[in-house]
PDB file of C-alpha atoms in Angstrom:
ATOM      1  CA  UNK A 719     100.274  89.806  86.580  1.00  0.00           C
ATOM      2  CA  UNK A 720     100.726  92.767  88.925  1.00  0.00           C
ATOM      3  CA  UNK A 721     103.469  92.453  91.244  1.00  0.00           C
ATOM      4  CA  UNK A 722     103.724  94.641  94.892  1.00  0.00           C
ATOM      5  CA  UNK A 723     107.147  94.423  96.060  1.00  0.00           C
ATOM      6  CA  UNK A 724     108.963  93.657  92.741  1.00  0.00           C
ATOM      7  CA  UNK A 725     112.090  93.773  94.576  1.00  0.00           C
ATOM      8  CA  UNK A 726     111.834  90.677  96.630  1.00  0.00           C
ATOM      9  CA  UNK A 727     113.468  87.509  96.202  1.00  0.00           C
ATOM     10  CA  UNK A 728     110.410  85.400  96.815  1.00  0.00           C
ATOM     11  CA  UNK A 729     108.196  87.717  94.018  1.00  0.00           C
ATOM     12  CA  UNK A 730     110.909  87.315  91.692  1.00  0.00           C
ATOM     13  CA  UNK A 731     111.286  83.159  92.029  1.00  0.00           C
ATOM     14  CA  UNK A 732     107.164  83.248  91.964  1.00  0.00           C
ATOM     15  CA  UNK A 733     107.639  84.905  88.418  1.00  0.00           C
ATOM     16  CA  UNK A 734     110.255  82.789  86.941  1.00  0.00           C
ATOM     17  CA  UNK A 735     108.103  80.109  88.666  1.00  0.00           C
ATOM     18  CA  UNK A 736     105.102  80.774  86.620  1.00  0.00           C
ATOM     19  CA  UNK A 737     106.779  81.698  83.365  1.00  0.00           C
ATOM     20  CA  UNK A 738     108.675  78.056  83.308  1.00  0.00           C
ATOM     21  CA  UNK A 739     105.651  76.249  84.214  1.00  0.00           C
ATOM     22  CA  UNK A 740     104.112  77.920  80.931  1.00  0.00           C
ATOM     23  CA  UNK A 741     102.180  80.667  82.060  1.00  0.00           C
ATOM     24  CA  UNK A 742     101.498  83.404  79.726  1.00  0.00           C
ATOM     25  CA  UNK A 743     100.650  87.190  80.538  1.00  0.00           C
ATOM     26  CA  UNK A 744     100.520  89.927  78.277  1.00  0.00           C
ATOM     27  CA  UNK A 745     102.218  92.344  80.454  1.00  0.00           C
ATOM     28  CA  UNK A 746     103.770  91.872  83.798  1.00  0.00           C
ATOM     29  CA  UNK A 747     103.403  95.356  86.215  1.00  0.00           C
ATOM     30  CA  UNK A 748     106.553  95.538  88.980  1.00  0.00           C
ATOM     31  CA  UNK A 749     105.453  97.517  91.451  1.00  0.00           C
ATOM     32  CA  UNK A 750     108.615  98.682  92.962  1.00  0.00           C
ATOM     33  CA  UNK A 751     109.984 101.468  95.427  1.00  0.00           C
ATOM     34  CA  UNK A 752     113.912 100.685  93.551  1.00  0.00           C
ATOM     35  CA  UNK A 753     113.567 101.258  89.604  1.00  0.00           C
ATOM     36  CA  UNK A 754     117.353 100.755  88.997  1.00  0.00           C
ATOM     37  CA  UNK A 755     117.118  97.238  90.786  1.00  0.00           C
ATOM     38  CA  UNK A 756     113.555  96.056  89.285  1.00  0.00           C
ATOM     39  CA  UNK A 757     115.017  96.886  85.812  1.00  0.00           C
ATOM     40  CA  UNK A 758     117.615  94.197  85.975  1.00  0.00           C
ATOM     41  CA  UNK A 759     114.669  91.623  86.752  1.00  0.00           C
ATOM     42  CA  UNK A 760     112.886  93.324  83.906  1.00  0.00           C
ATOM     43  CA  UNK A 761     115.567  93.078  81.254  1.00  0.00           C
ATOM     44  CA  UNK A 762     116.410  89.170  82.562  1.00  0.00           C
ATOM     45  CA  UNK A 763     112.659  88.237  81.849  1.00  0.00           C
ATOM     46  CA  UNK A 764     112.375  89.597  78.598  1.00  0.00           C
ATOM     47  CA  UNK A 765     115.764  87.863  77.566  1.00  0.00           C
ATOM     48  CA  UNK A 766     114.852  84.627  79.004  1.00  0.00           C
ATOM     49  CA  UNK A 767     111.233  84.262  78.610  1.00  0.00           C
ATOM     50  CA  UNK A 768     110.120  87.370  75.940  1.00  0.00           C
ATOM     51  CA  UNK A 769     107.934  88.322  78.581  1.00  0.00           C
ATOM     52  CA  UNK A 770     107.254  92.056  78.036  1.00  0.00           C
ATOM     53  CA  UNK A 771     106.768  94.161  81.462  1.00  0.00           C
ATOM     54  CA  UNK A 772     106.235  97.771  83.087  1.00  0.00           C
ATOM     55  CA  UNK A 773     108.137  99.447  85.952  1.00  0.00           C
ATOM     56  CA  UNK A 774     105.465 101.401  88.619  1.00  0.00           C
ATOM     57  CA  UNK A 775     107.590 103.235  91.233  1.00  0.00           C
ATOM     58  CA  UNK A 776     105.761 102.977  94.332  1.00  0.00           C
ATOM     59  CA  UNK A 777     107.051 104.195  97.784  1.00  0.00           C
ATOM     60  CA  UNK A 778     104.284 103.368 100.557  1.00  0.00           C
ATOM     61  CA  UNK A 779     105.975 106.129 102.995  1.00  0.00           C
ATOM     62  CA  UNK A 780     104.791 108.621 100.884  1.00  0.00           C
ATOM     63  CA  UNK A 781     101.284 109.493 100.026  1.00  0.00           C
ATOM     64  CA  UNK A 782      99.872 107.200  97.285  1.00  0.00           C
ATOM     65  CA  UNK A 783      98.855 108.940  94.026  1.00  0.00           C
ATOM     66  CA  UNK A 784      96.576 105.872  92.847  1.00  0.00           C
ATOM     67  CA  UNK A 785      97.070 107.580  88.805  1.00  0.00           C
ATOM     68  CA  UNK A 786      99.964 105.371  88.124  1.00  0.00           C
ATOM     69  CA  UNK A 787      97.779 102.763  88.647  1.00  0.00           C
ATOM     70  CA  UNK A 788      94.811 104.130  86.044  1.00  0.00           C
ATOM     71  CA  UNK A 789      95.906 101.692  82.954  1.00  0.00           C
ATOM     72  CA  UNK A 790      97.046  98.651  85.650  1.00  0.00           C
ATOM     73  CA  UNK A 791      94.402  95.763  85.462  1.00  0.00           C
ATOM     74  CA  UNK A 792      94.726  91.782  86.070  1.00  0.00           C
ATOM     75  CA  UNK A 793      93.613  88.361  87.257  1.00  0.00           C
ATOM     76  CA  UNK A 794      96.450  87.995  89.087  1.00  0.00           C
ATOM     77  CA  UNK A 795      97.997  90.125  92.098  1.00  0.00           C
ATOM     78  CA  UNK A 796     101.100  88.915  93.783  1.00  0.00           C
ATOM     79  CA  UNK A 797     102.138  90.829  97.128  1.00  0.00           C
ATOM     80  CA  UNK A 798     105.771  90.391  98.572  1.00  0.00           C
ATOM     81  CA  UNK A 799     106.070  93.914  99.975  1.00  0.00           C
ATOM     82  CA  UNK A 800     107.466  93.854 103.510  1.00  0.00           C
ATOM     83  CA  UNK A 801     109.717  95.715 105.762  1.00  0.00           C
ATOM     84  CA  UNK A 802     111.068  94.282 109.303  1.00  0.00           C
ATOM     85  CA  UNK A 803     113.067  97.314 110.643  1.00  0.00           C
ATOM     86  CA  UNK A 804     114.654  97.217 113.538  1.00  0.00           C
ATOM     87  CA  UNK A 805     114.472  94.702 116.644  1.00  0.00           C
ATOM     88  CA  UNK A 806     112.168  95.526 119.638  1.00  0.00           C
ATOM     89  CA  UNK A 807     115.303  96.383 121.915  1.00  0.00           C
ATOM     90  CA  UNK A 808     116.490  98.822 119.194  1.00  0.00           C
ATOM     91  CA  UNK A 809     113.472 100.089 117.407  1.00  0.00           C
ATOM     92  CA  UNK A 810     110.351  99.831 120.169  1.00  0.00           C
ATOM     93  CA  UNK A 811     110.269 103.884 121.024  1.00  0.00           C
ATOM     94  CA  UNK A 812     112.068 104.936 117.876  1.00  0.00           C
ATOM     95  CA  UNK A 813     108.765 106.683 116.094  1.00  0.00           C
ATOM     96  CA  UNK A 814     109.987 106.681 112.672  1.00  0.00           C
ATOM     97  CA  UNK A 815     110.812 102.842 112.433  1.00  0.00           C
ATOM     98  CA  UNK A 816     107.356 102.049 113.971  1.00  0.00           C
ATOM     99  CA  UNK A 817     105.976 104.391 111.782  1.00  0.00           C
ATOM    100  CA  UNK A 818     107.635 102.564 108.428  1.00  0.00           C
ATOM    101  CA  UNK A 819     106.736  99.046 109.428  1.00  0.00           C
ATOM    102  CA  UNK A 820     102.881  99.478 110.281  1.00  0.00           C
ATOM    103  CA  UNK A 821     103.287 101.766 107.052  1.00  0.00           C
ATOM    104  CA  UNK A 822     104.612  99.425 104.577  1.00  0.00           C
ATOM    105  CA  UNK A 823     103.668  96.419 105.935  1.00  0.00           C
ATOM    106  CA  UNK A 824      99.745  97.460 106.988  1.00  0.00           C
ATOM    107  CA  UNK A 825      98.553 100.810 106.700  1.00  0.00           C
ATOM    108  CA  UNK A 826      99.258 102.016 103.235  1.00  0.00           C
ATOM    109  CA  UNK A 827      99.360  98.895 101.631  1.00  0.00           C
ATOM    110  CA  UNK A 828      95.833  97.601 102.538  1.00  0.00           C
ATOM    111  CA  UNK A 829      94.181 100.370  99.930  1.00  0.00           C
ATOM    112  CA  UNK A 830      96.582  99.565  97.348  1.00  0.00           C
ATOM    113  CA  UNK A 831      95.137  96.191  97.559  1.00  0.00           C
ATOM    114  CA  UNK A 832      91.820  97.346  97.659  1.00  0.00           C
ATOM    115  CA  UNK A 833      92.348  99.258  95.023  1.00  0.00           C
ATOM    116  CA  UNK A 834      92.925  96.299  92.805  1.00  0.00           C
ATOM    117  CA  UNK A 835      90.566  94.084  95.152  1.00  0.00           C
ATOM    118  CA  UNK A 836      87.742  96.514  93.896  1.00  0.00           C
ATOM    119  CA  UNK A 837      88.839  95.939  90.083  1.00  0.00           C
ATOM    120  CA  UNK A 838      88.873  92.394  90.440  1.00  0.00           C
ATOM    121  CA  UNK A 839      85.049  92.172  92.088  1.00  0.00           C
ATOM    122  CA  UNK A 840      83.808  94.140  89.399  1.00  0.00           C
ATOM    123  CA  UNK A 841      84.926  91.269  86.975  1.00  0.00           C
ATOM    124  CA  UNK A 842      84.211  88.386  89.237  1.00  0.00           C
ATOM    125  CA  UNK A 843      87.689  87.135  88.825  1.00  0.00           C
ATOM    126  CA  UNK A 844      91.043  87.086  90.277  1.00  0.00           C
ATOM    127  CA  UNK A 845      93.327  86.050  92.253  1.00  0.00           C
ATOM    128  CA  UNK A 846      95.256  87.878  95.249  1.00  0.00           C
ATOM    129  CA  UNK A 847      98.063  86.197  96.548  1.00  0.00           C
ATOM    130  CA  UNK A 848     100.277  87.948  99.383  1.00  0.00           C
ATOM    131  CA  UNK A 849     102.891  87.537 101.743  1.00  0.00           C
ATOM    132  CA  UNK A 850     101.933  87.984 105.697  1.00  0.00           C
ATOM    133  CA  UNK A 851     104.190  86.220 108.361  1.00  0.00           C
ATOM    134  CA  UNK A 852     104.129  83.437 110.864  1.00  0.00           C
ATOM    135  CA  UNK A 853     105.259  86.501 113.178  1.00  0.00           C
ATOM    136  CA  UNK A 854     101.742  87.981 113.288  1.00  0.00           C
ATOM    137  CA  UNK A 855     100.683  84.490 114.794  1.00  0.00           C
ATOM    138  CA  UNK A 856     101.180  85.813 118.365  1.00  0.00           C
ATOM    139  CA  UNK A 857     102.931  89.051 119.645  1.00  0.00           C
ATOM    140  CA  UNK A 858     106.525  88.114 120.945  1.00  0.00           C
ATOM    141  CA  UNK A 859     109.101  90.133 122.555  1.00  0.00           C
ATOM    142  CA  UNK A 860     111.606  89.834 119.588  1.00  0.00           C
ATOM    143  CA  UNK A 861     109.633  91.904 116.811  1.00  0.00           C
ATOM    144  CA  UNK A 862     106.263  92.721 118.281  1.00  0.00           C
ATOM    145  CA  UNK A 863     106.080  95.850 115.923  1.00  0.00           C
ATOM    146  CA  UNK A 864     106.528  94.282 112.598  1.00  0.00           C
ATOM    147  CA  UNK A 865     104.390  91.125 114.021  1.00  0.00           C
ATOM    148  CA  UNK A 866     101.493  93.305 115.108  1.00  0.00           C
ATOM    149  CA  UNK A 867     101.903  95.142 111.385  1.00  0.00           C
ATOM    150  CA  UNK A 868     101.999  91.494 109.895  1.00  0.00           C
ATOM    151  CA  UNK A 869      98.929  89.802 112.648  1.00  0.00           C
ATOM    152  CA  UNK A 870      96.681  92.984 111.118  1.00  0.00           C
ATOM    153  CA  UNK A 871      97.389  92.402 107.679  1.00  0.00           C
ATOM    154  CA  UNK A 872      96.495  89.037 108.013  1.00  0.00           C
ATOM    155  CA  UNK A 873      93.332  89.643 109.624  1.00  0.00           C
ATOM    156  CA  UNK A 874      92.520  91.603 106.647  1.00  0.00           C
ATOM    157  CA  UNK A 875      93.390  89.216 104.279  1.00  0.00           C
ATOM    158  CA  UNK A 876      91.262  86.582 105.939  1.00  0.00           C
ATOM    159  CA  UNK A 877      87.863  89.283 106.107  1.00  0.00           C
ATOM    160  CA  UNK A 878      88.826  90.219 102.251  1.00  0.00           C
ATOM    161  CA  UNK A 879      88.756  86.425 101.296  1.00  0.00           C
ATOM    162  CA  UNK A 880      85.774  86.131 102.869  1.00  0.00           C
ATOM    163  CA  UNK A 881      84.216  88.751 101.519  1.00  0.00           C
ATOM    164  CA  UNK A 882      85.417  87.850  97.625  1.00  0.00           C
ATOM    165  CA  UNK A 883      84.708  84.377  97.438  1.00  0.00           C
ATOM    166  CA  UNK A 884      80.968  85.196  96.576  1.00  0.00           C
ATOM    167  CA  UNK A 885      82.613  87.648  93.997  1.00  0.00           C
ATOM    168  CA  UNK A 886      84.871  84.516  92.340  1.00  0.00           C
ATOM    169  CA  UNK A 887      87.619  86.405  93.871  1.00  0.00           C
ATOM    170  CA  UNK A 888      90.185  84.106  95.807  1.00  0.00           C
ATOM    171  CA  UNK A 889      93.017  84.976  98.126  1.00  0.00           C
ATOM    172  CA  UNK A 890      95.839  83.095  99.470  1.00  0.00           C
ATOM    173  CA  UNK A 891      97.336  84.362 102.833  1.00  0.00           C
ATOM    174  CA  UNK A 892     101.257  82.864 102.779  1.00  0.00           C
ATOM    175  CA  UNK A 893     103.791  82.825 106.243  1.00  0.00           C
ATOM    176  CA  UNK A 894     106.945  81.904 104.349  1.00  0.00           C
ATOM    177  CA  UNK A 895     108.467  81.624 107.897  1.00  0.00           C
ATOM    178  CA  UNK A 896     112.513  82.535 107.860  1.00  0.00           C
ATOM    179  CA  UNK A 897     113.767  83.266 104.495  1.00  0.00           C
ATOM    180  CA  UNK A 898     116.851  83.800 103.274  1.00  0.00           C
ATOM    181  CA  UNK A 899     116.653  87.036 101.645  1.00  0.00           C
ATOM    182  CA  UNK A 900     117.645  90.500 101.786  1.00  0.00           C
ATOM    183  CA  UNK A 901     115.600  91.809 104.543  1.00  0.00           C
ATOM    184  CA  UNK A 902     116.882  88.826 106.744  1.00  0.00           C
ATOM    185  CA  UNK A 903     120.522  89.187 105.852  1.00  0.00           C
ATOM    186  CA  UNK A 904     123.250  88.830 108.958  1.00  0.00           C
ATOM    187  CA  UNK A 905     120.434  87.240 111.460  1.00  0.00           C
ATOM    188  CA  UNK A 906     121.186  84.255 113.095  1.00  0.00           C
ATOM    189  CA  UNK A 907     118.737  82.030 111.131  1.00  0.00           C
ATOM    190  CA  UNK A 908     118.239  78.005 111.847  1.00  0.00           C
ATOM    191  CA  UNK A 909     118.765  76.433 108.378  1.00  0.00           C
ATOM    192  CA  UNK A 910     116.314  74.048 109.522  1.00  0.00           C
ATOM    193  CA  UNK A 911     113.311  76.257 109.893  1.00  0.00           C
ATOM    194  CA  UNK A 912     114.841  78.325 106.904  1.00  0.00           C
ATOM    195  CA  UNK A 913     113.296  78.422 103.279  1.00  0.00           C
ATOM    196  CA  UNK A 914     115.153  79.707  99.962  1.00  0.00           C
ATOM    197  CA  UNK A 915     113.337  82.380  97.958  1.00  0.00           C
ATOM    198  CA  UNK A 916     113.101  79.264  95.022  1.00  0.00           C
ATOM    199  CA  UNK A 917     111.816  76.831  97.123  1.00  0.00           C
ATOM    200  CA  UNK A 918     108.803  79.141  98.669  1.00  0.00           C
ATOM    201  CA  UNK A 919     108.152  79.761  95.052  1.00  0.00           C
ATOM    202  CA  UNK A 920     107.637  76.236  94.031  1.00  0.00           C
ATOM    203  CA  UNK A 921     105.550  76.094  97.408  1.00  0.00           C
ATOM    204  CA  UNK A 922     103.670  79.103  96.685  1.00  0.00           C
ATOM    205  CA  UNK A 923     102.565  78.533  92.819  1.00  0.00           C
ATOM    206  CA  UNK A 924     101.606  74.945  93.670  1.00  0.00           C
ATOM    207  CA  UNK A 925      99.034  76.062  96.130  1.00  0.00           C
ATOM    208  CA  UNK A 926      97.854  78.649  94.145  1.00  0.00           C
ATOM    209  CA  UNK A 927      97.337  76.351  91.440  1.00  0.00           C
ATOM    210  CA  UNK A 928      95.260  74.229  93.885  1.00  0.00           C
ATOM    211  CA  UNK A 929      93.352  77.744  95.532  1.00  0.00           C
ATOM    212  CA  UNK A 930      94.704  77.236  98.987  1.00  0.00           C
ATOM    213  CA  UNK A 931      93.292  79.773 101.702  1.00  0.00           C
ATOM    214  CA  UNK A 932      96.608  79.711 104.166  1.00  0.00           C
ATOM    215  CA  UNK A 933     100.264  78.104 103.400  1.00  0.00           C
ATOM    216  CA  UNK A 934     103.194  78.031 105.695  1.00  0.00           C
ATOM    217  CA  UNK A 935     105.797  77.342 103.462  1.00  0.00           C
ATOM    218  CA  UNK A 936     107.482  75.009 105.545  1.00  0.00           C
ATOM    219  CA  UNK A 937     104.923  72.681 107.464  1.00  0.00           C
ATOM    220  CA  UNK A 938     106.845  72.797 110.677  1.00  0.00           C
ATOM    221  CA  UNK A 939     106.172  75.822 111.015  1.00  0.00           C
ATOM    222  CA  UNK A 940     102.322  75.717 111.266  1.00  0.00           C
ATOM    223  CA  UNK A 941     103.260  73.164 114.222  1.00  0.00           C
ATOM    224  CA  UNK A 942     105.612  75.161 115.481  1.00  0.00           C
ATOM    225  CA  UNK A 943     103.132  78.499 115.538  1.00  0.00           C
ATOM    226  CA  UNK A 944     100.437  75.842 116.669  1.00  0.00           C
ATOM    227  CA  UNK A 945     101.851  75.105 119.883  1.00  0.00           C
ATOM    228  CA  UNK A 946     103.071  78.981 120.268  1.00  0.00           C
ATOM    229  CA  UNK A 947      99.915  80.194 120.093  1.00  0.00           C
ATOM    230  CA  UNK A 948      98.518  77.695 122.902  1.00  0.00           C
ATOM    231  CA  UNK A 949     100.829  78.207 125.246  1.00  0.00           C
ATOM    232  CA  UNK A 950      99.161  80.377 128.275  1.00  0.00           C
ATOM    233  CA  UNK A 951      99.869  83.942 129.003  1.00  0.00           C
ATOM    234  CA  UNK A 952     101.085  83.638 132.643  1.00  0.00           C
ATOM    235  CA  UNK A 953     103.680  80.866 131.348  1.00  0.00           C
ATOM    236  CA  UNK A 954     104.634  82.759 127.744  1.00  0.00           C
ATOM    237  CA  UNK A 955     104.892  86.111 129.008  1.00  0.00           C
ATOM    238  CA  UNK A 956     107.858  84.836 130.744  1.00  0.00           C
ATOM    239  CA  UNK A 957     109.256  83.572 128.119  1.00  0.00           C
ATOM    240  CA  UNK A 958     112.082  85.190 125.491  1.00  0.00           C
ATOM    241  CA  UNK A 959     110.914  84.205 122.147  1.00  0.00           C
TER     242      UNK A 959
END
């Protein structure tokens, strides 16, 4: 299994996930722009489950050098790499935070995926799960940045799954919704409408299990993004969401 983002919360529980439920892999690759945190998670996987694995430092704001990645190769592709940056009233016309999100979150990780995309056609076999958001569901005031970043990438995913389905490629598109994690830390979050890193796990390997195109790992919120996305433009562009 290849991991992008090893240093998420949700990538993490989706590993543990797997490895309880029995799944074997002869090496697990953790992607990861933080060695010294990633090699905690490495050392606690090979203590509790023998499961042997390989740091690859990655940083997506610098140029990609696509050699680390020569002796990488898998059936499986998790992708949990995000960044929010700052708010629209902090971070709209401050260059280098726009620049970071569409970076991370878009620009230079769509060829990293295609880079393992292109591996996995020439087999006719994989699987390419990633992380998008329900924030890329429509453009609101709050975070339009990071949700125009997160609406591209999930336009992609949806033209690269169907464009690898022929291949016996399959991807699964997930909007975890809120999250309590790192990245989310210190905002004012409705428990409600709030998923745990374990629980979008459990979510997440189920529906990969059953080759699900789209999950929202809490169901309210495909009803809540539902009526979002419906309501018209002279009535929501008044409105402070």
């Amino acid at each position: 299994m290849i991991i992008l983002g090893s240093t998420s919360e949700v990538a993490q529980a989706f590993v543990e996930k797997a490895l309880t439920a029995g799944e074997k892999f002869p090496k697990i690759y953790l992607v990861t722009s933080s060695r010294e945190t990633t090699e905690r998670f490495a050392q606690h996987i090979d203590v509790k489950f023998l499961q042997p694995s390989e740091i690859i430092e990655l940083d997506l704001t610098q140029e990609i050098n696509y050699s680390v990645f020569e002796n990488v190769d898998s059936d499986l592709l998790f992708c949990a790499t995000g960044y929010l940056g700052l708010g629209t009233e902090d971070g709209l016309y401050d260059d280098k935070n726009t620049e970071k999100i569409i970076d991370i979150n878009y620009a230079k990780l769509v060829p990293v995926i295609n880079y393992f995309a292109k591996k996995m056609e020439s087999k006719r076999s994989g699987n390419i799960i990633a992380l998008s958001s329900v924030a890329g569901d429509r453009g609101r005031q709050s975070n339009f940045i990071y949700g125009s970043a997160k609406a591209a990438f999930t336009a992609y995913l949806s033209g690269l799954r169907n464009y690898l389905f022929p291949q016996k490629v399959h991807v699964m598109t997930v909007k975890p919704g809120f999250m309590e994690t790192k990245m989310t830390e210190g905002l004012p979050l409705n428990p409600k409408l709030t998923a745990t890193p374990k629980q979008a796990a459990e979510c997440i390997y189920k529906a990969y299990k059953k080759q699900k195109n789209i999950v929202y790992v809490l169901p309210i919120w495909r009803l809540i993004m539902l009526i979002i996305i419906h309501i018209p433009e002279f009535i929501f562009k008044k409105l402070k969401l």
